[in-house]
DNA sequence: AAGTGGTCTAGACCACCCG
DNA sequence: GGGTGGTCTAGACCACTTT
């Protein structure tokens, strides 16, 4: 085992593997106390692993009865993913075209979203995102210049979030997104290689670091015929209507 | 206090209230051991409450330093909500028009989504959803007839999920959703009182019970000018890129 | 009655940050 | 070095389901 891995992560992986390899939906898992004894850990540690698995929808628990494998394809719960991760998980090779960096005043909307004055400079990154070489999305990203000095010199082939983490020690951990349906104007349609007035998803995103501070304000236009948003949502377990 | 309330829920509410009433973003909360002593509970119980608050983005924790209030408006993390809850949280009064129930064979797509044979009967509920009396969404909902016998007799003014819970003891706890952008055909546009070929969000939803069993397959068409999807997404805390 | 998950306690040790 | 959060243990009692 990894020396930096926690015990509950080990337990979690062990249980995940058993679910994948041996267990069918609605089959009962060993009792918590049993798992604890088998793996020589405390029951609290087992429960912590099981809680994560329950949140992700892999298992369900019935008091007095047991813990069972959930039915249905396992979709990861709503997680923040980059365009590249997103595309790869859908089986496409992500790419970028026509990347342009500029530094300009934030303006009203962007300034408001980022919590800075409209006059303060932001780094603006515009690019066309591709999947297997096909244009799929127009992205317009703005970051406060004070947070990321020198970003406009380029990403050096890395992903924006990798650069934020490695070069600026900024970890994006949360994003507030709004998803609209729109029709494309002629210029946008041309860039995405679809007929004018085709439908598209417009996603605006405010990315935040662990402290909740806005880091990025982005607007993305996705071709409706090639892209849809997928998400799993759940009620807090143990809560009523 | 409620006799059915857990201690960690009490602690959570206590901390939430302090955040609302006394603390500003980036202010430090009392140490975990301090809160535990103040409230006469164990530190583990405090930590459980803090973990929930961290997941919901209200606080962030820095090892060796402390626990702090997050910045930015607090949006509830992605939670499964009914149309009615959704509209109320946006400040509108939800309603329904033109409710029709039918019982028909599931068909290919619905049968597949619900995991039943295409020939098996489903209860189909079609309705126009309104916000403050304005048509905002066309909804087409299908449930296996075997799960909800008699549902086609009506909801009696209650919400679908309330009826599922109270009359059929089915608790919907999870849903897998897909969000598309489309343009409306003339009939749909007429029903939603917008020009033909207006954009719309098409949301398909498979609702599941705690065991992961499909309970409902629904397709909703939302007017793009009146409705947008909002969601907060986050990376698992403590994980890297 | 026995077994299961749900909650809570008391205490330990570690890793990390800060004065 | 002292304080903070992060992890883990051992054990207790409760609520619930099953036999």
XYZ file of C-alpha atoms (C1' of nucleotides) in Angstrom:
520
model
C 0.000 0.000 0.000
C 0.891 3.595 -0.531
C 2.417 5.037 2.587
C 0.292 8.161 2.169
C -2.970 6.258 1.788
C -5.400 6.284 4.649
C -6.895 3.123 6.027
C -10.430 4.094 5.147
C -9.332 4.592 1.534
C -7.817 1.120 1.561
C -11.027 -0.295 2.966
C -13.018 1.583 0.349
C -10.945 0.225 -2.500
C -11.184 -3.279 -1.087
C -14.970 -3.057 -0.970
C -15.184 -1.473 -4.417
C -13.193 -4.340 -5.817
C -15.397 -6.929 -4.168
C -18.438 -5.184 -5.634
C -16.884 -5.200 -9.088
C -15.600 -8.749 -8.973
C -17.929 -10.821 -6.842
C -21.159 -9.116 -5.943
C -24.356 -8.496 -7.883
C -26.928 -5.763 -7.313
C -28.923 -6.273 -4.109
C -26.453 -8.785 -2.745
C -25.555 -8.248 0.881
C -22.088 -7.131 1.868
C -20.426 -8.616 4.942
C -21.467 -6.939 8.171
C -19.473 -3.881 9.204
C -18.020 -5.703 12.204
C -17.021 -8.566 9.924
C -15.193 -6.336 7.456
C -13.475 -4.623 10.354
C -12.217 -7.920 11.716
C -11.180 -9.230 8.290
C -9.149 -6.131 7.502
C -7.959 -5.618 11.056
C -9.320 -2.102 11.340
C -11.822 -0.449 13.587
C -15.483 -0.461 12.729
C -15.485 3.354 12.559
C -12.954 3.154 9.755
C -15.139 0.693 7.875
C -18.146 2.931 8.343
C -16.293 5.895 6.946
C -15.536 3.949 3.767
C -19.132 2.747 3.529
C -20.446 6.277 3.944
C -18.470 7.416 0.930
C -19.679 4.491 -1.125
C -23.251 5.228 -0.110
C -22.910 8.873 -1.123
C -21.651 7.788 -4.516
C -24.611 5.483 -4.939
C -22.682 2.209 -5.056
C -24.325 0.736 -1.985
C -27.380 1.258 0.196
C -27.865 0.426 3.831
C -30.883 -0.858 5.668
C -30.855 -0.547 9.421
C -31.203 -3.859 11.134
C -30.769 -5.731 7.901
C -27.497 -5.032 6.186
C -25.565 -3.236 3.476
C -26.321 -4.030 -0.150
C -24.971 -3.364 -3.618
C -26.980 -0.779 -5.543
C -28.565 -1.469 -8.874
C -27.935 0.453 -12.031
C -24.907 1.791 -13.779
C -22.654 3.632 -11.476
C -22.321 7.214 -12.425
C -19.929 9.261 -10.474
C -21.743 11.784 -8.418
C -21.595 15.365 -9.491
C -17.959 16.236 -9.618
C -16.090 19.137 -10.939
C -14.303 18.064 -14.100
C -12.223 19.888 -16.659
C -13.172 19.818 -20.318
C -10.355 17.380 -20.962
C -11.403 14.955 -18.217
C -14.973 15.277 -19.373
C -14.137 14.425 -22.980
C -11.863 11.551 -22.081
C -14.548 10.017 -19.890
C -16.840 10.143 -22.923
C -14.240 8.437 -25.055
C -13.017 11.421 -27.068
C -9.588 12.929 -27.376
C -9.793 16.538 -26.193
C -8.009 19.395 -27.920
C -7.906 23.150 -28.402
C -7.797 25.431 -31.428
C -7.373 29.149 -31.995
C -6.176 29.887 -28.472
C -5.879 33.626 -27.849
C -4.815 35.377 -24.664
C -5.565 39.001 -23.968
C -5.390 41.259 -20.950
C -8.292 43.653 -20.666
C -10.490 45.422 -18.131
C -12.927 43.006 -16.519
C -16.072 44.917 -17.436
C -19.318 44.828 -15.513
C -20.442 41.218 -15.796
C -17.043 39.594 -15.414
C -16.006 41.994 -12.678
C -19.136 41.232 -10.737
C -18.691 37.477 -11.141
C -15.074 37.613 -10.024
C -15.676 40.081 -7.249
C -13.281 42.692 -8.663
C -13.768 46.184 -10.002
C -14.918 46.476 -13.638
C -11.746 48.414 -14.400
C -9.301 45.893 -13.000
C -7.408 43.782 -15.517
C -8.278 40.189 -16.255
C -6.518 37.609 -18.369
C -8.938 36.444 -21.013
C -8.447 33.099 -22.710
C -10.579 32.353 -25.759
C -10.394 29.025 -27.465
C -12.293 26.512 -29.500
C -12.478 23.172 -27.783
C -12.381 20.032 -29.848
C -13.244 16.370 -29.395
C -11.430 14.022 -31.748
C -10.566 17.102 -33.768
C -14.126 18.372 -34.184
C -15.101 21.753 -32.815
C -17.548 21.163 -30.016
C -17.371 24.207 -27.781
C -16.422 27.896 -27.764
C -14.886 28.859 -24.456
C -14.207 32.291 -23.038
C -12.407 32.272 -19.730
C -11.447 35.243 -17.545
C -9.171 35.294 -14.505
C -8.072 38.246 -12.358
C -4.658 39.270 -13.628
C -3.441 39.833 -10.084
C -3.981 36.164 -9.272
C -2.198 34.806 -12.320
C 0.560 37.188 -13.446
C 2.160 35.980 -16.642
C -0.607 33.551 -17.507
C -1.121 35.315 -20.827
C 2.268 33.957 -21.922
C 0.556 30.631 -22.515
C -0.254 27.304 -20.944
C 2.695 25.421 -22.435
C 0.434 22.602 -23.541
C -0.911 21.989 -20.041
C -4.490 22.269 -18.886
C -5.577 25.533 -17.306
C -6.243 23.854 -13.970
C -2.880 22.148 -13.973
C -1.178 25.487 -14.582
C -3.223 27.133 -11.839
C -2.202 24.427 -9.411
C 1.448 24.002 -10.348
C 2.470 27.519 -11.318
C 0.215 29.593 -9.066
C -0.625 27.172 -6.235
C -4.315 27.778 -6.802
C -6.486 24.729 -6.432
C -9.921 24.981 -7.945
C -12.219 22.825 -5.869
C -15.690 24.138 -6.569
C -17.639 25.768 -9.348
C -21.058 27.349 -9.602
C -22.518 26.699 -13.012
C -25.570 27.897 -14.870
C -26.824 26.046 -17.911
C -28.912 27.855 -20.513
C -30.346 26.827 -23.845
C -29.668 29.317 -26.633
C -29.570 29.514 -30.406
C -26.289 30.381 -32.084
C -25.771 33.615 -33.952
C -24.190 33.345 -37.394
C -20.617 33.935 -36.223
C -20.880 31.352 -33.464
C -22.561 28.880 -35.777
C -19.761 29.324 -38.279
C -17.102 28.696 -35.657
C -18.853 25.529 -34.535
C -19.537 24.427 -38.108
C -23.289 24.107 -37.703
C -26.231 25.843 -39.438
C -27.214 29.280 -38.192
C -29.687 29.339 -35.338
C -28.813 25.833 -34.248
C -29.452 25.175 -30.552
C -26.585 25.197 -28.097
C -25.924 24.891 -24.389
C -24.468 27.989 -22.816
C -22.671 27.173 -19.580
C -21.389 29.937 -17.359
C -19.061 28.893 -14.611
C -17.547 30.622 -11.611
C -14.657 28.496 -10.382
C -13.564 28.890 -6.782
C -10.666 27.829 -4.620
C -11.029 26.071 -1.288
C -11.725 29.375 0.435
C -14.596 30.104 -1.919
C -12.731 32.911 -3.673
C -13.653 33.310 -7.349
C -10.752 32.314 -9.574
C -12.269 32.029 -13.028
C -15.358 33.229 -14.814
C -16.008 31.238 -17.968
C -18.652 31.085 -20.622
C -18.869 28.041 -22.853
C -21.081 27.369 -25.854
C -21.584 23.690 -26.608
C -22.990 22.259 -29.829
C -26.296 20.711 -28.826
C -25.998 17.860 -31.291
C -22.670 16.695 -29.903
C -22.925 17.525 -26.247
C -25.315 17.032 -23.360
C -24.878 17.542 -19.664
C -25.179 14.501 -17.434
C -25.508 14.572 -13.700
C -26.613 12.451 -10.820
C -28.412 14.205 -8.030
C -29.474 12.806 -4.700
C -31.328 13.702 -1.577
C -29.342 13.762 1.609
C -29.683 10.251 3.001
C -31.892 10.017 6.026
C -33.826 13.147 5.201
C -37.516 13.263 4.485
C -39.365 14.985 1.644
C -34.605 20.098 20.861
C -36.417 17.503 18.870
C -36.144 14.134 20.524
C -35.473 12.505 17.139
C -32.668 14.897 16.252
C -29.136 13.633 16.388
C -26.450 15.456 18.266
C -24.368 16.113 15.180
C -27.396 17.751 13.557
C -27.781 19.957 16.609
C -24.122 20.880 16.440
C -24.453 21.579 12.743
C -27.386 23.920 13.249
C -25.594 25.668 16.061
C -22.584 26.307 13.846
C -24.726 27.349 10.889
C -26.437 29.896 13.072
C -23.144 31.288 14.340
C -21.985 31.614 10.733
C -25.152 33.456 9.794
C -25.286 35.712 12.813
C -21.748 36.450 13.930
C -19.083 35.380 11.503
C -17.797 36.887 8.276
C -16.095 35.089 5.397
C -12.575 33.908 6.296
C -13.186 34.354 9.997
C -11.974 31.473 12.117
C -14.413 29.204 13.903
C -13.643 27.991 17.405
C -11.395 24.949 17.482
C -13.091 21.577 17.254
C -12.110 20.695 20.812
C -13.529 24.024 21.950
C -16.898 23.503 20.283
C -17.014 20.009 21.719
C -16.463 21.311 25.226
C -18.911 24.188 24.816
C -21.685 21.909 23.602
C -20.735 19.017 25.854
C -20.317 16.551 23.029
C -17.451 14.482 21.778
C -15.031 15.885 19.248
C -16.014 13.159 16.764
C -19.557 14.492 16.821
C -18.328 18.006 16.116
C -16.192 16.738 13.263
C -19.139 15.002 11.698
C -21.093 18.257 11.659
C -18.101 20.149 10.247
C -17.641 17.562 7.498
C -21.175 18.146 6.298
C -20.705 21.898 6.351
C -17.468 21.540 4.409
C -19.159 19.400 1.766
C -21.814 22.053 1.354
C -19.166 24.715 0.893
C -20.012 26.764 3.989
C -16.635 26.314 5.620
C -13.118 25.284 4.717
C -10.483 23.731 6.911
C -6.748 24.221 6.993
C -4.738 21.630 8.825
C -2.698 23.097 11.607
C -4.451 26.413 11.288
C -8.176 26.197 11.806
C -11.655 26.122 10.340
C -12.918 29.161 8.453
C -16.100 30.527 6.958
C -16.205 30.295 3.173
C -16.655 33.285 0.940
C -19.391 33.710 -1.581
C -23.085 33.106 -1.664
C -23.951 29.737 -0.312
C -25.634 27.600 -2.868
C -26.858 24.294 -1.711
C -24.849 21.531 -3.270
C -26.453 19.528 -5.991
C -29.563 18.097 -4.517
C -32.473 16.312 -5.964
C -35.433 18.666 -5.954
C -38.937 18.440 -7.263
C -40.275 21.014 -9.698
C -42.275 22.563 -6.879
C -39.332 22.894 -4.524
C -37.245 24.222 -7.382
C -39.770 26.912 -8.280
C -40.378 27.954 -4.689
C -36.662 28.335 -4.114
C -36.618 30.697 -7.108
C -39.472 32.679 -5.686
C -42.294 31.444 -7.914
C -45.528 29.726 -7.070
C -45.531 26.327 -8.810
C -48.595 24.865 -10.497
C -49.835 22.363 -13.050
C -52.182 22.546 -16.023
C -53.698 20.041 -18.426
C -52.819 17.020 -16.319
C -53.585 13.780 -18.153
C -52.998 10.223 -16.944
C -52.854 7.269 -19.282
C -51.805 3.659 -18.989
C -49.931 2.381 -22.005
C -47.173 -0.010 -23.018
C -43.774 1.343 -22.058
C -42.265 1.224 -25.542
C -38.593 0.862 -26.333
C -37.026 3.973 -24.867
C -39.091 4.145 -21.695
C -38.914 0.402 -21.161
C -35.164 0.483 -21.437
C -34.862 3.414 -19.063
C -37.099 1.760 -16.475
C -35.617 -1.678 -16.901
C -38.934 -3.276 -17.889
C -40.133 -4.900 -21.083
C -41.368 -2.578 -23.853
C -44.754 -4.278 -23.662
C -45.290 -3.865 -19.934
C -47.714 -1.149 -18.876
C -46.609 2.187 -17.498
C -48.583 5.015 -15.989
C -47.916 8.100 -18.041
C -48.491 11.541 -16.584
C -48.365 14.492 -18.941
C -48.701 17.995 -17.650
C -47.789 21.579 -18.236
C -45.887 23.032 -15.336
C -46.394 26.638 -14.414
C -44.593 29.268 -12.391
C -46.823 32.078 -11.121
C -49.380 30.844 -13.624
C -47.124 30.998 -16.673
C -46.355 27.845 -18.638
C -42.706 27.120 -18.174
C -42.281 23.401 -18.805
C -43.875 20.433 -20.559
C -43.421 17.286 -18.533
C -43.960 13.683 -19.536
C -43.489 11.215 -16.730
C -43.692 7.407 -16.896
C -43.759 4.928 -14.005
C -44.089 1.132 -14.075
C -47.765 0.388 -13.443
C -46.824 -2.555 -11.239
C -45.070 -0.208 -8.811
C -47.881 2.316 -8.567
C -51.253 0.600 -9.082
C -54.062 3.125 -9.093
C -51.791 6.114 -9.601
C -53.705 7.014 -12.761
C -56.672 7.921 -10.554
C -54.887 11.155 -9.763
C -52.571 12.828 -7.317
C -55.266 14.466 -5.232
C -53.477 17.787 -5.351
C -50.282 16.379 -3.874
C -46.870 16.275 -5.503
C -45.881 13.111 -7.324
C -43.057 12.418 -4.899
C -45.304 12.897 -1.900
C -47.772 10.409 -3.336
C -44.999 7.934 -4.084
C -43.773 8.188 -0.533
C -47.076 8.233 1.324
C -49.266 5.980 -0.804
C -46.692 3.563 -2.192
C -43.860 3.755 0.348
C -41.417 4.528 -2.439
C -38.774 7.071 -1.577
C -36.996 8.638 -4.499
C -33.493 9.471 -3.361
C -31.485 9.749 -6.538
C -31.906 10.755 -10.147
C -29.739 10.541 -13.231
C -30.367 13.501 -15.470
C -29.320 14.477 -18.949
C -29.641 18.063 -20.129
C -29.903 18.841 -23.838
C -30.452 22.028 -25.780
C -33.159 21.768 -28.417
C -35.426 23.966 -30.483
C -39.160 23.604 -30.046
C -41.404 22.237 -32.752
C -44.577 24.232 -33.509
C -46.832 22.201 -31.202
C -44.438 22.473 -28.280
C -43.868 26.147 -28.938
C -47.602 26.732 -28.921
C -48.051 24.917 -25.620
C -45.287 26.986 -24.053
C -46.545 30.205 -25.656
C -43.294 31.084 -27.378
C -42.361 31.547 -31.069
C -41.691 28.456 -33.114
C -38.116 27.199 -33.048
C -37.351 28.912 -29.777
C -34.599 27.233 -27.779
C -35.448 25.014 -24.849
C -33.780 22.765 -22.315
C -34.750 19.138 -22.591
C -34.125 17.316 -19.329
C -34.512 13.559 -19.148
C -34.538 12.066 -15.702
C -34.423 8.546 -14.334
C -35.480 8.681 -10.694
C -34.402 5.864 -8.434
C -35.188 4.613 -4.966
C -32.596 3.910 -2.298
C -31.862 0.536 -3.867
C -31.090 2.143 -7.196
C -34.213 0.743 -8.827
C -35.689 2.968 -11.547
C -38.988 4.427 -10.431
C -39.704 7.159 -12.950
C -38.573 8.108 -16.418
C -39.392 11.708 -17.212
C -38.784 14.101 -20.033
C -39.189 17.822 -19.443
C -38.998 20.707 -21.866
C -38.179 24.036 -20.265
C -38.569 27.448 -21.877
C -35.041 28.725 -22.266
C -36.025 32.320 -21.630
C -37.578 31.542 -18.255
C -35.466 28.715 -16.978
C -31.831 27.822 -16.501
C -30.189 25.017 -14.617
C -27.979 25.951 -11.703
C -25.590 23.638 -9.967
C -22.575 23.667 -7.739
C -19.975 21.056 -8.400
C -16.909 20.249 -6.363
C -13.879 18.084 -6.325
C -13.628 15.568 -3.543
C -11.755 17.413 -0.783
C -8.231 16.235 -0.327
C -7.898 14.847 -3.814
C -5.474 16.097 -6.408
C -6.024 16.904 -10.067
C -32.894 -13.512 21.016
C -29.480 -12.549 17.819
C -27.656 -9.777 14.345
C -27.454 -5.514 11.797
C -26.657 -0.655 11.009
C -26.804 4.264 13.670
C -24.952 7.161 17.160
C -21.830 8.599 20.567
C -17.929 8.643 23.828
C -12.972 8.958 25.596
C -8.690 8.946 24.352
C -4.538 8.406 21.487
C -1.205 9.748 18.024
C 0.088 12.120 13.744
C 0.930 16.072 10.382
C 0.950 20.654 9.923
C 1.029 25.803 10.913
C 2.405 29.604 13.552
C 4.528 32.609 16.939
C 6.335 24.220 21.563
C 1.671 24.694 21.607
C -2.406 24.648 19.041
C -4.911 22.999 15.079
C -7.101 19.699 12.082
C -6.647 14.416 10.349
C -6.811 9.632 11.442
C -7.692 5.703 14.142
C -8.926 2.717 18.087
C -11.930 0.226 21.633
C -16.010 0.006 23.422
C -20.773 1.242 24.591
C -25.676 1.667 23.788
C -29.675 2.293 20.691
C -33.127 1.215 16.868
C -34.419 -1.893 13.848
C -34.993 -6.357 11.236
C -34.981 -11.099 11.074
C -35.500 -15.718 12.774
